């Protein structure tokens, strides 16, 4: 984490630790990462975006294996990154850990 | 008097393992005599993204998954470890946030070599008893360090356990606890040093054996109990041999020790060791089983506990989280080169 990113890290603690996204109170669409407003309902959603804890369950839509890692991740290669569609709907990009590469 | 005890428990052991044989080979030692001498077949190794914070969170979440309690009702979290990721910044804050127990919460990190987790149990017990909190969480977890080539390298491993302490719906009642502490420098690591130092063969008799036997005898005297009153006994396990030897010195049998002895398969998880041993026993225990637990922390001290399992154990959703036997099966071996890379033993300039 770069030093300048401390406030951002604080703001992102709920989503990073506990996968807390949010839900539009109008159209009920669920977002991760949480959004300030719903792009569908726009200003009607302002003040109606409610935090929602996601189950963490989903399916892998696609994946790639990283051999050339960005800084600070060199020791992890090769490691898989995947786009995962959560059962609640949103898609997230995440590293897959604790599984054999094959 | 209201009974105080364990409401739920959880543990975590990293998936990576290195065999004693592989470490011995790297240093030109005889693998068979080392493995036999220490009673360790293999040990757990943390992945580069695992530390005491992640292991503690996993163990805490497992404990919560087995029981239906609101994390907001947890009033205290104490994390015992000698490998906290930060020198200044408590691991307990990360655990509290991750399980949703913040912000009305007492938190502190504990350090007492391998017995910091059991010290956390005593604090939670006292806070519950004095009605300062409803539930308390005691965690012991470590990603212990060992200098390359040191005898400790065959044992120092990673893992942790968490207990929720309270007085409603307890699965195991704490009948009693006592401690024994002296200033015995058998093993230490000074501020800023990467690897610990130890007194070699002097870490046995005056340290581990003296503290555990004295404390265990005191507890049995207080409880007016005998070794044969207990179904299971868990002792701190720096290697596979010491716990069996100390058990015999006290009059316990190998049979009583077996279920809680994991060191041969995962190594010495330091602050996690007795907590994981207890988790392994709670995985299989039945109502009315009596459990003896005696931790040891270098420096030196010991905490002893006498538990009785209650009928509530049958209502606990033990299957909702990973059992110790499942952690033992789910493993992947690495070689010494990867071990050196993951444990940060290499020199970069």
Short mmCIF file of C-alpha atoms in Angstrom, two decimals:
data_model
loop_
_atom_site.label_atom_id
_atom_site.label_comp_id
_atom_site.label_asym_id
_atom_site.label_seq_id
_atom_site.Cartn_x
_atom_site.Cartn_y
_atom_site.Cartn_z
CA UNK A 1 0.00 0.00 0.00
CA UNK A 2 1.42 3.34 -1.03
CA UNK A 3 1.66 5.86 1.81
CA UNK A 4 -0.74 8.26 0.08
CA UNK A 5 -3.45 5.60 0.01
CA UNK A 6 -4.09 5.41 3.77
CA UNK A 7 -7.44 7.29 3.75
CA UNK A 8 -8.60 5.25 0.79
CA UNK A 9 -7.62 2.05 2.61
CA UNK A 10 -9.70 3.14 5.61
CA UNK A 11 -12.74 3.77 3.43
CA UNK A 12 -12.36 0.38 1.78
CA UNK A 13 -12.04 -1.68 4.99
CA UNK A 14 -15.69 -2.89 5.03
CA UNK A 15 -15.57 -4.07 1.41
CA UNK A 16 -12.09 -5.59 1.67
CA UNK A 17 -12.53 -7.43 4.96
CA UNK A 18 -16.16 -8.43 4.79
CA UNK A 19 -17.28 -8.07 1.15
CA UNK A 20 -19.83 -5.38 1.96
CA UNK A 21 -21.32 -3.87 -1.18
CA UNK A 22 -24.51 -1.89 -1.43
CA UNK A 23 -28.00 -2.06 -2.87
CA UNK A 24 -30.12 0.58 -4.54
CA UNK A 25 -33.22 1.14 -2.43
CA UNK A 26 -35.26 1.93 -5.57
CA UNK A 27 -34.44 -0.77 -8.17
CA UNK A 28 -32.84 -3.23 -5.67
CA UNK A 29 -29.79 -3.72 -7.88
CA UNK A 30 -26.71 -4.80 -5.89
CA UNK A 31 -23.28 -3.24 -6.43
CA UNK A 32 -19.75 -4.24 -5.53
CA UNK A 33 -17.68 -2.21 -4.92
CA UNK A 34 -20.34 -0.01 -3.34
CA UNK A 35 -21.43 2.99 -5.42
CA UNK A 36 -22.39 6.49 -4.35
CA UNK A 37 -25.52 6.29 -6.48
CA UNK A 38 -27.27 3.78 -8.73
CA UNK A 39 -26.39 4.41 -12.42
CA UNK A 40 -29.89 3.21 -13.39
CA UNK A 41 -31.95 5.28 -10.95
CA UNK A 42 -29.40 8.12 -10.71
CA UNK A 43 -30.53 10.98 -8.46
CA UNK A 44 -33.60 9.08 -7.28
CA UNK A 45 -31.19 6.60 -5.64
CA UNK A 46 -29.23 9.24 -3.71
CA UNK A 47 -29.68 8.64 0.01
CA UNK A 48 -31.18 5.22 -0.69
CA UNK A 49 -28.00 3.20 -1.25
CA UNK A 50 -27.94 0.66 1.58
CA UNK A 51 -24.93 -1.41 2.65
CA UNK A 52 -25.28 -5.11 1.93
CA UNK A 53 -23.02 -7.95 3.02
CA UNK A 54 -22.45 -10.38 0.17
CA UNK A 55 -22.27 -14.13 0.70
CA UNK A 56 -18.88 -14.59 -0.93
CA UNK A 57 -20.27 -17.41 -3.06
CA UNK A 58 -20.17 -17.27 -6.82
CA UNK A 59 -18.82 -18.85 -9.96
CA UNK A 60 -15.68 -18.17 -11.91
CA UNK A 61 -16.53 -16.60 -15.27
CA UNK A 62 -12.98 -16.48 -16.55
CA UNK A 63 -9.44 -16.55 -15.19
CA UNK A 64 -5.84 -15.91 -16.09
CA UNK A 65 -2.56 -17.00 -14.58
CA UNK A 66 -0.12 -14.27 -13.67
CA UNK A 67 3.54 -14.98 -14.41
CA UNK A 68 4.76 -11.37 -14.54
CA UNK A 69 3.49 -9.86 -11.33
CA UNK A 70 3.23 -6.20 -10.37
CA UNK A 71 5.50 -4.86 -7.62
CA UNK A 72 5.19 -6.60 -4.22
CA UNK A 73 3.51 -9.65 -5.78
CA UNK A 74 6.66 -11.18 -7.31
CA UNK A 75 6.87 -13.89 -4.64
CA UNK A 76 3.36 -15.14 -5.42
CA UNK A 77 3.84 -16.11 -9.08
CA UNK A 78 2.37 -18.04 -10.72
CA UNK A 79 -1.01 -17.16 -9.24
CA UNK A 80 -4.53 -17.12 -10.68
CA UNK A 81 -6.71 -14.02 -11.05
CA UNK A 82 -10.37 -14.50 -11.88
CA UNK A 83 -13.57 -12.67 -12.63
CA UNK A 84 -16.18 -14.10 -10.32
CA UNK A 85 -19.91 -13.60 -10.63
CA UNK A 86 -21.31 -13.51 -7.12
CA UNK A 87 -24.67 -15.17 -6.48
CA UNK A 88 -26.05 -11.70 -5.70
CA UNK A 89 -25.13 -10.51 -9.20
CA UNK A 90 -22.04 -8.28 -9.15
CA UNK A 91 -18.85 -9.45 -10.79
CA UNK A 92 -15.55 -9.01 -8.96
CA UNK A 93 -11.94 -9.41 -10.03
CA UNK A 94 -9.92 -11.22 -7.42
CA UNK A 95 -6.92 -13.36 -6.76
CA UNK A 96 -7.72 -17.01 -6.13
CA UNK A 97 -5.84 -18.32 -3.11
CA UNK A 98 -5.39 -21.64 -1.35
CA UNK A 99 -5.96 -23.91 -4.33
CA UNK A 100 -3.49 -25.90 -6.42
CA UNK A 101 -2.76 -24.15 -9.73
CA UNK A 102 -4.11 -27.03 -11.82
CA UNK B 1 -22.44 -19.62 40.96
CA UNK B 2 -23.00 -19.17 37.24
CA UNK B 3 -20.91 -21.42 35.02
CA UNK B 4 -18.47 -19.82 32.62
CA UNK B 5 -17.07 -21.63 29.66
CA UNK B 6 -16.54 -22.04 25.95
CA UNK B 7 -19.49 -21.19 23.71
CA UNK B 8 -17.81 -22.00 20.42
CA UNK B 9 -14.40 -22.64 18.92
CA UNK B 10 -12.62 -22.36 15.58
CA UNK B 11 -9.18 -22.92 14.16
CA UNK B 12 -7.11 -22.37 11.07
CA UNK B 13 -4.04 -24.17 9.75
CA UNK B 14 -2.34 -23.07 6.50
CA UNK B 15 -2.44 -25.51 3.62
CA UNK B 16 1.27 -25.58 2.78
CA UNK B 17 3.53 -28.20 4.41
CA UNK B 18 7.21 -28.94 4.39
CA UNK B 19 8.56 -32.34 5.43
CA UNK B 20 11.21 -32.62 8.15
CA UNK B 21 13.11 -34.73 5.64
CA UNK B 22 13.20 -31.82 3.12
CA UNK B 23 14.62 -29.39 5.72
CA UNK B 24 17.18 -31.94 6.94
CA UNK B 25 18.32 -32.56 3.36
CA UNK B 26 18.98 -28.83 2.83
CA UNK B 27 21.35 -28.78 5.81
CA UNK B 28 23.06 -32.13 5.26
CA UNK B 29 21.49 -33.76 8.32
CA UNK B 30 20.15 -37.27 8.66
CA UNK B 31 16.41 -36.94 7.98
CA UNK B 32 15.37 -40.12 9.80
CA UNK B 33 17.16 -39.38 13.07
CA UNK B 34 15.88 -35.78 13.11
CA UNK B 35 12.29 -36.72 12.33
CA UNK B 36 12.37 -39.50 14.94
CA UNK B 37 14.26 -37.41 17.48
CA UNK B 38 11.75 -34.56 17.34
CA UNK B 39 8.67 -36.62 16.60
CA UNK B 40 7.78 -34.27 13.73
CA UNK B 41 6.93 -35.60 10.28
CA UNK B 42 6.01 -32.31 8.63
CA UNK B 43 5.03 -28.76 9.56
CA UNK B 44 2.65 -26.13 8.24
CA UNK B 45 4.02 -23.11 6.35
CA UNK B 46 2.12 -19.85 5.86
CA UNK B 47 1.61 -18.68 2.27
CA UNK B 48 3.14 -15.26 1.49
CA UNK B 49 -0.31 -13.68 1.95
CA UNK B 50 -0.98 -15.35 5.31
CA UNK B 51 -0.08 -13.80 8.64
CA UNK B 52 -1.36 -13.74 12.21
CA UNK B 53 -4.14 -11.34 11.18
CA UNK B 54 -5.52 -13.59 8.42
CA UNK B 55 -5.15 -16.77 10.49
CA UNK B 56 -6.86 -15.11 13.49
CA UNK B 57 -9.72 -13.84 11.31
CA UNK B 58 -10.23 -17.30 9.79
CA UNK B 59 -10.29 -18.92 13.23
CA UNK B 60 -12.64 -16.24 14.61
CA UNK B 61 -15.04 -16.61 11.66
CA UNK B 62 -15.04 -20.40 12.12
CA UNK B 63 -15.98 -19.99 15.78
CA UNK B 64 -18.85 -17.67 14.80
CA UNK B 65 -20.02 -19.99 12.00
CA UNK B 66 -20.70 -22.77 14.51
CA UNK B 67 -23.02 -20.78 16.72
CA UNK B 68 -25.81 -18.24 16.34
CA UNK B 69 -24.59 -15.16 18.18
CA UNK B 70 -24.51 -11.54 17.16
CA UNK B 71 -20.87 -10.40 16.75
CA UNK B 72 -21.93 -7.04 18.18
CA UNK B 73 -22.41 -8.81 21.53
CA UNK B 74 -18.72 -9.75 21.65
CA UNK B 75 -17.31 -7.26 24.13
CA UNK B 76 -13.61 -8.14 24.03
CA UNK B 77 -11.05 -9.65 21.65
CA UNK B 78 -7.58 -10.61 22.85
CA UNK B 79 -5.11 -11.99 20.32
CA UNK B 80 -2.08 -13.82 21.65
CA UNK B 81 0.91 -14.21 19.36
CA UNK B 82 4.63 -13.71 19.08
CA UNK B 83 4.40 -12.89 15.38
CA UNK B 84 1.89 -10.03 15.27
CA UNK B 85 2.25 -8.41 11.83
CA UNK B 86 2.66 -4.95 13.34
CA UNK B 87 4.95 -3.94 16.20
CA UNK B 88 2.55 -1.05 16.83
CA UNK B 89 -1.09 -1.59 15.73
CA UNK B 90 -3.07 -4.36 17.39
CA UNK B 91 -4.05 -7.44 15.38
CA UNK B 92 -7.26 -7.53 17.44
CA UNK B 93 -8.54 -4.39 15.71
CA UNK B 94 -8.36 -6.14 12.34
CA UNK B 95 -10.13 -9.21 13.72
CA UNK B 96 -12.80 -7.04 15.38
CA UNK B 97 -13.54 -5.18 12.16
CA UNK B 98 -13.53 -8.34 10.04
CA UNK B 99 -16.05 -10.19 12.20
CA UNK B 100 -18.25 -7.14 12.76
CA UNK B 101 -17.62 -6.77 16.49
CA UNK B 102 -16.45 -3.13 16.42
CA UNK B 103 -16.74 -0.44 17.75
CA UNK B 104 -18.00 -1.10 21.34
CA UNK B 105 -15.17 -3.50 21.99
CA UNK B 106 -12.18 -4.05 24.26
CA UNK B 107 -9.09 -5.10 22.31
CA UNK B 108 -5.47 -5.80 23.14
CA UNK B 109 -2.74 -7.99 21.74
CA UNK B 110 -1.05 -10.41 24.06
CA UNK B 111 2.46 -11.75 24.00
CA UNK B 112 3.77 -14.57 26.18
CA UNK B 113 5.71 -16.80 23.78
CA UNK B 114 3.54 -19.90 23.19
CA UNK B 115 0.98 -19.32 25.94
CA UNK B 116 -0.46 -15.94 24.97
CA UNK B 117 -3.65 -17.57 23.68
CA UNK B 118 -4.43 -19.30 26.97
CA UNK B 119 -3.70 -16.05 28.83
CA UNK B 120 -6.40 -14.48 26.63
CA UNK B 121 -8.87 -17.17 27.77
CA UNK B 122 -8.28 -16.22 31.40
CA UNK B 123 -8.83 -12.50 30.70
CA UNK B 124 -12.08 -13.19 28.82
CA UNK B 125 -13.20 -15.48 31.62
CA UNK B 126 -12.63 -12.78 34.24
CA UNK B 127 -14.43 -10.11 32.18
CA UNK B 128 -17.42 -12.41 31.67
CA UNK B 129 -17.45 -13.36 35.35
CA UNK B 130 -17.45 -9.72 36.43
CA UNK B 131 -20.27 -8.93 33.96
CA UNK B 132 -18.12 -6.40 32.12
CA UNK B 133 -18.82 -8.19 28.84
CA UNK B 134 -21.34 -10.75 27.55
CA UNK B 135 -19.01 -12.66 25.24
CA UNK B 136 -15.25 -12.52 24.88
CA UNK B 137 -13.05 -13.92 22.15
CA UNK B 138 -9.66 -15.41 22.97
CA UNK B 139 -7.33 -16.11 20.06
CA UNK B 140 -3.90 -17.70 19.94
CA UNK B 141 -2.15 -17.71 16.58
CA UNK B 142 1.33 -17.56 15.15
CA UNK B 143 3.49 -17.67 12.04
CA UNK B 144 6.58 -18.47 14.05
CA UNK B 145 10.11 -17.64 13.03
CA UNK B 146 13.20 -19.83 12.99
CA UNK B 147 16.73 -19.00 11.87
CA UNK B 148 17.86 -20.99 8.82
CA UNK B 149 19.64 -24.14 9.94
CA UNK B 150 18.53 -23.78 13.58
CA UNK B 151 16.93 -26.75 15.34
CA UNK B 152 13.75 -24.65 15.60
CA UNK B 153 13.39 -24.70 11.84
CA UNK B 154 12.02 -28.25 11.95
CA UNK B 155 9.21 -27.18 14.28
CA UNK B 156 8.32 -23.47 13.89
CA UNK B 157 5.05 -23.45 11.96
CA UNK B 158 1.80 -21.53 11.55
CA UNK B 159 -1.79 -21.85 12.75
CA UNK B 160 -4.26 -20.50 15.24
CA UNK B 161 -7.38 -21.11 17.27
CA UNK B 162 -10.20 -18.94 18.60
CA UNK B 163 -12.62 -19.49 21.49
CA UNK B 164 -15.77 -17.59 22.34
CA UNK B 165 -16.09 -17.36 26.12
CA UNK B 166 -19.36 -16.61 27.89
CA UNK B 167 -21.94 -18.01 30.25
CA UNK B 168 -24.97 -18.93 28.14
CA UNK B 169 -25.20 -22.19 26.19
CA UNK B 170 -21.65 -23.21 27.01
CA UNK B 171 -20.28 -26.33 25.30
CA UNK B 172 -17.49 -26.77 27.87
CA UNK B 173 -17.50 -25.45 31.39
CA UNK B 174 -14.26 -24.07 32.83
CA UNK B 175 -14.05 -25.82 36.20
CA UNK B 176 -10.84 -24.08 37.15
CA UNK B 177 -7.64 -22.50 35.92
CA UNK B 178 -4.29 -21.61 37.44
CA UNK B 179 -0.94 -20.29 36.29
CA UNK B 180 2.73 -20.70 37.15
CA UNK B 181 5.25 -18.03 36.15
CA UNK B 182 8.99 -17.48 36.74
CA UNK B 183 11.74 -15.47 35.07
CA UNK B 184 13.37 -18.26 33.05
CA UNK B 185 15.07 -17.06 29.85
CA UNK B 186 14.94 -20.30 27.84
CA UNK B 187 13.86 -18.73 24.54
CA UNK B 188 13.64 -15.06 23.56
CA UNK B 189 13.68 -12.60 20.69
CA UNK B 190 14.74 -9.02 21.26
CA UNK B 191 13.08 -6.02 19.63
CA UNK B 192 14.01 -5.72 15.95
CA UNK B 193 15.59 -9.16 15.74
CA UNK B 194 14.30 -11.43 13.03
CA UNK B 195 14.97 -14.81 14.64
CA UNK B 196 14.66 -15.99 18.23
CA UNK B 197 17.52 -17.30 20.35
CA UNK B 198 17.23 -20.18 22.80
CA UNK B 199 19.04 -22.12 25.47
CA UNK B 200 19.29 -25.31 23.39
CA UNK B 201 19.08 -28.39 25.60
CA UNK B 202 18.46 -26.25 28.68
CA UNK B 203 14.97 -25.45 27.40
CA UNK B 204 13.70 -28.83 28.63
CA UNK B 205 13.98 -29.66 32.31
CA UNK B 206 14.16 -26.21 33.99
CA UNK B 207 11.71 -24.63 31.56
CA UNK B 208 9.05 -26.74 29.81
CA UNK B 209 8.97 -29.66 32.24
CA UNK B 210 9.27 -27.69 35.49
CA UNK B 211 6.55 -25.18 34.60
CA UNK B 212 4.07 -27.65 33.17
CA UNK B 213 4.45 -30.30 35.88
CA UNK B 214 4.28 -27.74 38.71
CA UNK B 215 1.25 -25.99 37.25
CA UNK B 216 -0.56 -29.19 36.29
CA UNK B 217 -0.07 -30.57 39.82
CA UNK B 218 -1.37 -27.33 41.33
CA UNK B 219 -4.49 -27.47 39.20
CA UNK B 220 -5.20 -31.10 40.08
CA UNK B 221 -4.67 -30.27 43.73
CA UNK B 222 -7.09 -27.31 43.50
CA UNK B 223 -9.66 -29.41 41.66
CA UNK B 224 -9.04 -32.50 43.86
CA UNK B 225 -8.71 -34.50 40.64
CA UNK B 226 -6.44 -37.24 39.30
CA UNK B 227 -5.08 -37.82 35.76
CA UNK B 228 -7.51 -40.70 35.24
CA UNK B 229 -10.50 -38.36 35.78
CA UNK B 230 -9.84 -36.79 32.37
CA UNK B 231 -10.78 -38.19 28.99
CA UNK B 232 -8.35 -35.93 27.13
CA UNK B 233 -5.18 -34.04 28.03
CA UNK B 234 -3.61 -31.31 25.91
CA UNK B 235 -0.09 -30.07 26.55
CA UNK B 236 1.95 -27.45 24.78
CA UNK B 237 3.77 -29.19 21.94
CA UNK B 238 7.11 -27.68 20.86
CA UNK B 239 7.89 -31.07 19.33
CA UNK B 240 6.20 -34.48 19.19
CA UNK B 241 8.12 -35.89 22.16
CA UNK B 242 7.85 -33.39 25.04
CA UNK B 243 4.04 -33.56 25.47
CA UNK B 244 4.10 -37.35 25.70
CA UNK B 245 6.98 -37.28 28.18
CA UNK B 246 5.38 -34.62 30.40
CA UNK B 247 2.08 -36.52 30.28
CA UNK B 248 3.80 -39.67 31.54
CA UNK B 249 5.61 -37.72 34.27
CA UNK B 250 2.22 -36.53 35.53
CA UNK B 251 0.49 -39.92 35.23
CA UNK B 252 -1.48 -39.34 32.01
CA UNK B 253 -1.48 -41.98 29.28
CA UNK B 254 -0.57 -41.61 25.61
CA UNK B 255 -4.20 -42.41 24.81
CA UNK B 256 -5.39 -39.27 26.67
CA UNK B 257 -2.86 -37.08 24.82
CA UNK B 258 -3.29 -38.45 21.28
CA UNK B 259 -6.34 -36.46 20.07
CA UNK B 260 -4.85 -33.13 21.12
CA UNK B 261 -1.33 -33.82 19.82
CA UNK B 262 -0.93 -32.32 16.36
CA UNK B 263 2.73 -31.31 16.39
CA UNK B 264 3.88 -34.41 14.41
CA UNK B 265 1.69 -33.28 11.46
CA UNK B 266 1.71 -29.48 11.66
CA UNK B 267 4.76 -28.62 13.78
CA UNK B 268 4.77 -26.16 16.66
CA UNK B 269 2.17 -23.49 16.04
CA UNK B 270 3.38 -21.57 19.14
CA UNK B 271 0.45 -19.54 20.52
CA UNK B 272 -1.84 -21.63 18.33
CA UNK B 273 -0.59 -25.00 19.65
CA UNK B 274 -2.80 -25.65 22.69
CA UNK B 275 -5.72 -23.79 21.05
CA UNK B 276 -5.59 -26.09 18.00
CA UNK B 277 -5.10 -29.11 20.30
CA UNK B 278 -8.26 -28.09 22.17
CA UNK B 279 -10.13 -27.58 18.87
CA UNK B 280 -9.13 -31.09 17.80
CA UNK B 281 -10.47 -32.49 21.09
CA UNK B 282 -13.71 -30.45 20.87
CA UNK B 283 -14.19 -31.78 17.31
CA UNK B 284 -14.80 -35.25 18.73
CA UNK B 285 -15.76 -34.81 22.39
CA UNK B 286 -19.06 -35.87 23.92
CA UNK B 287 -21.08 -34.57 26.87
CA UNK B 288 -19.40 -35.09 30.27
CA UNK B 289 -15.91 -35.61 28.79
CA UNK B 290 -13.44 -33.93 31.08
CA UNK B 291 -10.51 -32.14 29.42
CA UNK B 292 -7.17 -31.17 30.93
CA UNK B 293 -5.19 -28.44 29.16
CA UNK B 294 -1.80 -27.08 30.10
CA UNK B 295 0.01 -24.52 27.99
CA UNK B 296 3.61 -23.40 28.21
CA UNK B 297 5.19 -20.13 27.16
CA UNK B 298 8.90 -19.50 27.19
CA UNK B 299 10.18 -16.85 29.46
CA UNK B 300 8.48 -18.69 31.26
CA UNK B 301 5.00 -19.66 32.37
CA UNK B 302 2.14 -22.09 32.09
CA UNK B 303 -1.66 -21.81 32.21
CA UNK B 304 -3.67 -24.90 33.15
CA UNK B 305 -7.40 -25.46 32.64
CA UNK B 306 -9.93 -28.07 33.67
CA UNK B 307 -12.99 -28.28 31.36
CA UNK B 308 -16.12 -30.42 31.38
CA UNK B 309 -18.00 -30.80 28.08
CA UNK B 310 -21.75 -30.17 28.39
CA UNK B 311 -24.84 -31.49 26.53
CA UNK B 312 -24.77 -28.26 24.52
CA UNK B 313 -21.88 -29.69 22.43
CA UNK B 314 -24.47 -31.75 20.53
CA UNK B 315 -26.31 -28.56 19.52
CA UNK B 316 -23.14 -26.84 18.28
CA UNK B 317 -22.92 -26.89 14.48
CA UNK B 318 -19.42 -28.33 14.43
CA UNK B 319 -19.71 -29.12 10.69
CA UNK B 320 -20.25 -25.44 9.84
CA UNK B 321 -16.51 -24.86 9.94
CA UNK B 322 -13.45 -26.90 8.99
CA UNK B 323 -12.56 -29.67 11.46
CA UNK B 324 -8.93 -30.20 12.44
CA UNK B 325 -8.92 -33.60 10.71
CA UNK B 326 -9.92 -31.82 7.46
CA UNK B 327 -7.08 -29.28 7.85
CA UNK B 328 -4.66 -32.19 8.22
CA UNK B 329 -5.84 -33.74 4.95
CA UNK B 330 -5.95 -30.54 2.89
CA UNK B 331 -2.27 -29.93 2.26
CA UNK B 332 0.27 -29.18 -0.41
CA UNK B 333 3.97 -29.88 -0.02
CA UNK B 334 6.63 -27.34 -0.89
CA UNK B 335 10.39 -27.74 -1.22
CA UNK B 336 13.05 -25.90 0.81
CA UNK B 337 13.66 -23.35 -1.97
CA UNK B 338 10.03 -22.21 -1.90
CA UNK B 339 10.02 -22.38 1.89
CA UNK B 340 13.04 -20.04 1.98
CA UNK B 341 11.27 -17.64 -0.39
CA UNK B 342 7.95 -17.68 1.50
CA UNK B 343 9.54 -17.38 4.94
CA UNK B 344 11.73 -14.48 3.81
CA UNK B 345 15.03 -16.28 4.46
CA UNK B 346 16.71 -14.94 1.32
CA UNK B 347 19.00 -11.96 1.18
CA UNK B 348 18.19 -9.22 -1.32
CA UNK B 349 20.52 -6.31 -1.94
#
